[in-house]
Amino acid sequence: FYATRGDRPLLGKHVVVTSGPTHEPIDPVRYIANRSSGQQGHAIAAALAGLGARVTLVSGPVTLADPAGVETRHVETARQMAAAVDAALPADIVVCAAAVADWRVAGEADQKIKKDGSGQVPALAFVENPDILATVSKPGARRPPLVVGFAAETEKVVDHARAKLARKGCDWIIANDVGSGPDGGVMGAADNAIHIVTAGGVESWPRLAKTEVATRLARRIAETVKERNI
Ligand code: CTP
Ligand code: CA
């Protein structure tokens, strides 16, 4: 069988997707992390592959299986994720769904930090991690024509997302209302209520299963690729 453009509108397109949390080491046995499960990013990678795209998924540590038909690169830290994304470029589309740690621990210890018996606690200092979305969005020859970021917000969701769109320089921000829903959270949950924030306006979707959000988002991306002749 030969797939037609109709079934596979993203044939010939390369998409890079980031997903999951990052782990930032404190010492060889301890790390800083967050509650991201990778469900949304992995589902988006799978949905885009389902529309015919060649997908490179750069995944932080998750318990999910690698999606079928997707080339998955496994990383731990934000710096490794940034390097893996850079190595995967060029791309027609980049979707940054990962919950990248904003800060890493300054002066990661080479050996396990030990209690010294005095009751003294260690002090952690942090340094800012590279911003992968902002880096990918920078104008230039290698800038992908469509760059999509996410925003996790607990209040003034759309206002914060608009500010983030401008600050990062990406084309769309998918804003997650992480404060809403019956369980009071999106991270780790199976469903998600999103707003697509672009220069043209805001489109709000009802609360849907993350797999359904992924399917619709992949279709929305395919429409844009067609419209903008990406
Ligand atoms: N992001 C990234 N690299 C980082 C931090 C964030 O690529 N070091 C991306 C995320 O993948 C997401 C978007 O930037 O697509 C927004 O992430 P978010 O945490 O909501 O925004 P921040 O700019 O980090 O601001 P804050 O956490 O303070 O709200
Ligand atoms: Ca952040």
GROMACS .gro file of C-alpha atoms and ligand atoms in nm:
model
  260
    1PHE     CA    1   0.000   0.000   0.000
    2TYR     CA    2   0.104   0.357  -0.057
    3ALA     CA    3  -0.016   0.613   0.195
    4THR     CA    4  -0.168   0.919   0.035
    5ARG     CA    5  -0.108   1.278   0.143
    6GLY     CA    6  -0.465   1.280   0.273
    7ASP     CA    7  -0.395   1.013   0.538
    8ARG     CA    8  -0.039   1.127   0.598
    9PRO     CA    9  -0.039   1.507   0.567
   10LEU     CA   10   0.297   1.535   0.748
   11LEU     CA   11   0.488   1.295   0.520
   12GLY     CA   12   0.838   1.430   0.459
   13LYS     CA   13   0.826   1.663   0.762
   14HIS     CA   14   1.067   1.631   1.052
   15VAL     CA   15   0.930   1.711   1.396
   16VAL     CA   16   1.129   1.734   1.720
   17VAL     CA   17   0.928   1.689   2.041
   18THR     CA   18   1.055   1.730   2.398
   19SER     CA   19   0.871   1.547   2.675
   20GLY     CA   20   0.887   1.454   3.042
   21PRO     CA   21   1.072   1.613   3.332
   22THR     CA   22   1.445   1.663   3.367
   23HIS     CA   23   1.648   1.537   3.662
   24GLU     CA   24   1.913   1.769   3.799
   25PRO     CA   25   2.171   1.590   4.014
   26ILE     CA   26   2.266   1.701   4.365
   27ASP     CA   27   2.520   1.421   4.406
   28PRO     CA   28   2.557   1.072   4.249
   29VAL     CA   29   2.246   0.938   4.427
   30ARG     CA   30   2.014   1.240   4.461
   31TYR     CA   31   1.839   1.475   4.219
   32ILE     CA   32   1.585   1.757   4.184
   33ALA     CA   33   1.284   1.673   3.966
   34ASN     CA   34   0.920   1.767   3.900
   35ARG     CA   35   0.588   1.584   3.859
   36SER     CA   36   0.576   1.571   3.479
   37SER     CA   37   0.482   1.221   3.355
   38GLY     CA   38   0.558   1.278   2.985
   39GLN     CA   39   0.209   1.157   2.889
   40GLN     CA   40   0.115   1.468   2.691
   41GLY     CA   41   0.445   1.503   2.505
   42HIS     CA   42   0.469   1.132   2.423
   43ALA     CA   43   0.108   1.130   2.298
   44ILE     CA   44   0.184   1.430   2.074
   45ALA     CA   45   0.492   1.256   1.932
   46ALA     CA   46   0.285   0.944   1.857
   47ALA     CA   47   0.000   1.146   1.700
   48LEU     CA   48   0.241   1.339   1.473
   49ALA     CA   49   0.404   1.012   1.363
   50GLY     CA   50   0.053   0.881   1.293
   51LEU     CA   51   0.011   1.168   1.044
   52GLY     CA   52   0.327   1.062   0.863
   53ALA     CA   53   0.589   1.290   1.021
   54ARG     CA   54   0.940   1.169   1.099
   55VAL     CA   55   0.948   1.235   1.472
   56THR     CA   56   1.249   1.269   1.701
   57LEU     CA   57   1.135   1.254   2.064
   58VAL     CA   58   1.380   1.386   2.323
   59SER     CA   59   1.255   1.242   2.649
   60GLY     CA   60   1.353   1.308   3.008
   61PRO     CA   61   1.323   1.022   3.260
   62VAL     CA   62   0.971   0.875   3.233
   63THR     CA   63   0.811   0.536   3.299
   64LEU     CA   64   0.637   0.536   2.958
   65ALA     CA   65   0.738   0.308   2.670
   66ASP     CA   66   0.897   0.471   2.365
   67PRO     CA   67   0.612   0.545   2.120
   68ALA     CA   68   0.602   0.311   1.818
   69GLY     CA   69   0.744   0.460   1.500
   70VAL     CA   70   0.921   0.744   1.682
   71GLU     CA   71   1.297   0.783   1.720
   72THR     CA   72   1.341   0.840   2.093
   73ARG     CA   73   1.652   0.988   2.257
   74HIS     CA   74   1.673   0.951   2.634
   75VAL     CA   75   1.828   1.225   2.847
   76GLU     CA   76   1.835   1.318   3.215
   77THR     CA   77   1.931   1.681   3.257
   78ALA     CA   78   1.819   2.006   3.093
   79ARG     CA   79   2.164   2.053   2.944
   80GLN     CA   80   2.152   1.705   2.789
   81MET     CA   81   1.803   1.780   2.655
   82ALA     CA   82   1.926   2.106   2.501
   83ALA     CA   83   2.219   1.926   2.334
   84ALA     CA   84   1.995   1.644   2.203
   85VAL     CA   85   1.747   1.895   2.054
   86ASP     CA   86   2.032   2.087   1.891
   87ALA     CA   87   2.170   1.762   1.744
   88ALA     CA   88   1.825   1.667   1.610
   89LEU     CA   89   1.783   1.994   1.414
   90PRO     CA   90   1.702   2.098   1.146
   91ALA     CA   91   1.330   2.041   1.182
   92ASP     CA   92   1.014   2.173   1.019
   93ILE     CA   93   0.831   2.177   1.351
   94VAL     CA   94   0.944   2.173   1.714
   95VAL     CA   95   0.707   2.102   2.003
   96CYS     CA   96   0.851   2.170   2.350
   97ALA     CA   97   0.625   1.979   2.588
   98ALA     CA   98   0.894   1.892   2.844
   99ALA     CA   99   0.883   2.030   3.197
  100VAL     CA  100   1.246   2.137   3.188
  101ALA     CA  101   1.392   2.217   3.530
  102ASP     CA  102   1.444   2.593   3.544
  103TRP     CA  103   1.744   2.555   3.771
  104ARG     CA  104   2.017   2.299   3.832
  105VAL     CA  105   2.223   2.257   4.145
  106ALA     CA  106   2.543   2.461   4.144
  107GLY     CA  107   2.851   2.256   4.225
  108GLU     CA  108   2.705   1.905   4.196
  109ALA     CA  109   2.898   1.685   4.442
  110ASP     CA  110   3.122   1.409   4.298
  111GLN     CA  111   3.058   1.186   4.598
  112LYS     CA  112   2.746   1.121   4.804
  113ILE     CA  113   2.695   1.406   5.050
  114LYS     CA  114   2.723   1.259   5.402
  115LYS     CA  115   2.570   1.362   5.733
  116ASP     CA  116   2.855   1.473   5.953
  117GLY     CA  117   2.676   1.393   6.279
  118SER     CA  118   2.646   1.755   6.389
  119GLY     CA  119   2.289   1.802   6.267
  120GLN     CA  120   2.406   2.058   6.011
  121VAL     CA  121   2.209   2.053   5.684
  122PRO     CA  122   2.362   2.117   5.341
  123ALA     CA  123   2.268   2.438   5.159
  124LEU     CA  124   2.183   2.402   4.789
  125ALA     CA  125   2.261   2.683   4.548
  126PHE     CA  126   2.112   2.691   4.199
  127VAL     CA  127   2.205   2.818   3.854
  128GLU     CA  128   1.962   2.876   3.566
  129ASN     CA  129   1.935   2.610   3.296
  130PRO     CA  130   1.941   2.691   2.922
  131ASP     CA  131   1.597   2.773   2.783
  132ILE     CA  132   1.550   2.521   2.500
  133LEU     CA  133   1.229   2.676   2.361
  134ALA     CA  134   1.375   3.029   2.354
  135THR     CA  135   1.695   2.902   2.191
  136VAL     CA  136   1.507   2.710   1.917
  137SER     CA  137   1.281   3.014   1.856
  138LYS     CA  138   1.570   3.256   1.793
  139PRO     CA  139   1.548   3.406   1.443
  140GLY     CA  140   1.798   3.262   1.198
  141ALA     CA  141   1.847   3.018   0.914
  142ARG     CA  142   1.798   2.716   1.141
  143ARG     CA  143   1.480   2.842   1.306
  144PRO     CA  144   1.206   2.587   1.239
  145PRO     CA  145   0.904   2.744   1.062
  146LEU     CA  146   0.666   2.632   1.339
  147VAL     CA  147   0.772   2.632   1.705
  148VAL     CA  148   0.518   2.533   1.969
  149GLY     CA  149   0.573   2.575   2.343
  150PHE     CA  150   0.369   2.486   2.647
  151ALA     CA  151   0.294   2.689   2.957
  152ALA     CA  152   0.204   2.549   3.295
  153GLU     CA  153   0.007   2.812   3.483
  154THR     CA  154  -0.201   2.815   3.799
  155GLU     CA  155  -0.357   3.163   3.755
  156LYS     CA  156  -0.420   3.425   3.483
  157VAL     CA  157  -0.351   3.141   3.240
  158VAL     CA  158  -0.403   3.326   2.911
  159ASP     CA  159  -0.233   3.649   3.026
  160HIS     CA  160   0.075   3.459   3.137
  161ALA     CA  161   0.072   3.254   2.816
  162ARG     CA  162   0.064   3.571   2.602
  163ALA     CA  163   0.360   3.709   2.793
  164LYS     CA  164   0.542   3.378   2.749
  165LEU     CA  165   0.470   3.376   2.373
  166ALA     CA  166   0.636   3.717   2.341
  167ARG     CA  167   0.926   3.633   2.572
  168LYS     CA  168   1.014   3.300   2.411
  169GLY     CA  169   0.960   3.407   2.049
  170CYS     CA  170   0.771   3.088   1.958
  171ASP     CA  171   0.464   3.071   1.730
  172TRP     CA  172   0.213   2.906   1.963
  173ILE     CA  173   0.188   2.856   2.336
  174ILE     CA  174  -0.030   2.571   2.455
  175ALA     CA  175  -0.141   2.691   2.796
  176ASN     CA  176  -0.226   2.428   3.055
  177ASP     CA  177  -0.461   2.524   3.330
  178VAL     CA  178  -0.267   2.326   3.591
  179GLY     CA  179  -0.484   2.453   3.874
  180SER     CA  180  -0.816   2.328   3.732
  181GLY     CA  181  -0.987   1.990   3.716
  182PRO     CA  182  -1.133   1.747   3.967
  183ASP     CA  183  -0.795   1.630   4.093
  184GLY     CA  184  -0.663   1.983   4.102
  185GLY     CA  185  -0.373   1.910   3.870
  186VAL     CA  186  -0.262   1.824   3.520
  187MET     CA  187   0.081   1.679   3.591
  188GLY     CA  188   0.040   1.302   3.604
  189ALA     CA  189  -0.334   1.324   3.526
  190ALA     CA  190  -0.490   1.160   3.218
  191ASP     CA  191  -0.669   1.470   3.091
  192ASN     CA  192  -0.592   1.831   3.016
  193ALA     CA  193  -0.773   2.162   2.945
  194ILE     CA  194  -0.572   2.379   2.707
  195HIS     CA  195  -0.575   2.719   2.540
  196ILE     CA  196  -0.385   2.769   2.213
  197VAL     CA  197  -0.238   3.119   2.230
  198THR     CA  198  -0.099   3.267   1.907
  199ALA     CA  199  -0.036   3.617   1.770
  200GLY     CA  200  -0.379   3.584   1.606
  201GLY     CA  201  -0.576   3.511   1.924
  202VAL     CA  202  -0.678   3.242   2.170
  203GLU     CA  203  -0.858   2.914   2.111
  204SER     CA  204  -0.981   2.736   2.424
  205TRP     CA  205  -1.056   2.365   2.420
  206PRO     CA  206  -1.274   2.171   2.663
  207ARG     CA  207  -1.113   1.934   2.911
  208LEU     CA  208  -1.011   1.627   2.709
  209ALA     CA  209  -0.805   1.311   2.752
  210LYS     CA  210  -0.437   1.386   2.683
  211THR     CA  211  -0.447   1.139   2.393
  212GLU     CA  212  -0.739   1.334   2.241
  213VAL     CA  213  -0.557   1.665   2.295
  214ALA     CA  214  -0.260   1.510   2.112
  215THR     CA  215  -0.472   1.387   1.818
  216ARG     CA  216  -0.641   1.726   1.774
  217LEU     CA  217  -0.317   1.918   1.816
  218ALA     CA  218  -0.143   1.703   1.555
  219ARG     CA  219  -0.430   1.772   1.313
  220ARG     CA  220  -0.413   2.143   1.393
  221ILE     CA  221  -0.039   2.140   1.320
  222ALA     CA  222  -0.100   1.956   0.990
  223GLU     CA  223  -0.357   2.222   0.887
  224THR     CA  224  -0.109   2.499   0.963
  225VAL     CA  225   0.167   2.321   0.770
  226LYS     CA  226  -0.066   2.310   0.470
  227GLU     CA  227  -0.191   2.670   0.507
  228ARG     CA  228   0.153   2.818   0.555
  229ASN     CA  229   0.313   2.586   0.300
  230ILE     CA  230   0.574   2.470   0.552
  231CTP     N1  231   1.120   2.543   2.847
  231CTP     C1  232   1.240   2.504   2.787
  231CTP     N2  233   1.357   2.514   2.855
  231CTP     C2  234   1.359   2.562   2.981
  231CTP     C3  235   1.238   2.601   3.045
  231CTP     C4  236   1.120   2.590   2.974
  231CTP     O1  237   1.238   2.460   2.670
  231CTP     N3  238   1.474   2.571   3.046
  231CTP     C5  239   0.996   2.536   2.768
  231CTP     C6  240   0.896   2.433   2.816
  231CTP     O2  241   0.918   2.308   2.751
  231CTP     C7  242   0.766   2.497   2.772
  231CTP     C8  243   0.792   2.647   2.781
  231CTP     O3  244   0.935   2.660   2.779
  231CTP     O4  245   0.737   2.468   2.637
  231CTP     C9  246   0.738   2.716   2.900
  231CTP     O5  247   0.779   2.652   3.018
  231CTP     P1  248   0.731   2.712   3.157
  231CTP     O6  249   0.798   2.638   3.268
  231CTP     O7  250   0.581   2.723   3.156
  231CTP     O8  251   0.787   2.862   3.146
  231CTP     P2  252   0.915   2.935   3.200
  231CTP     O9  253   0.962   3.028   3.093
  231CTP    O10  254   1.015   2.837   3.251
  231CTP    O11  255   0.858   3.026   3.316
  231CTP     P3  256   0.797   2.985   3.463
  231CTP    O12  257   0.833   2.842   3.492
  231CTP    O13  258   0.861   3.082   3.555
  231CTP    O14  259   0.647   3.006   3.450
  232CA      CA  260   0.964   2.677   3.404
   0.00000   0.00000   0.00000
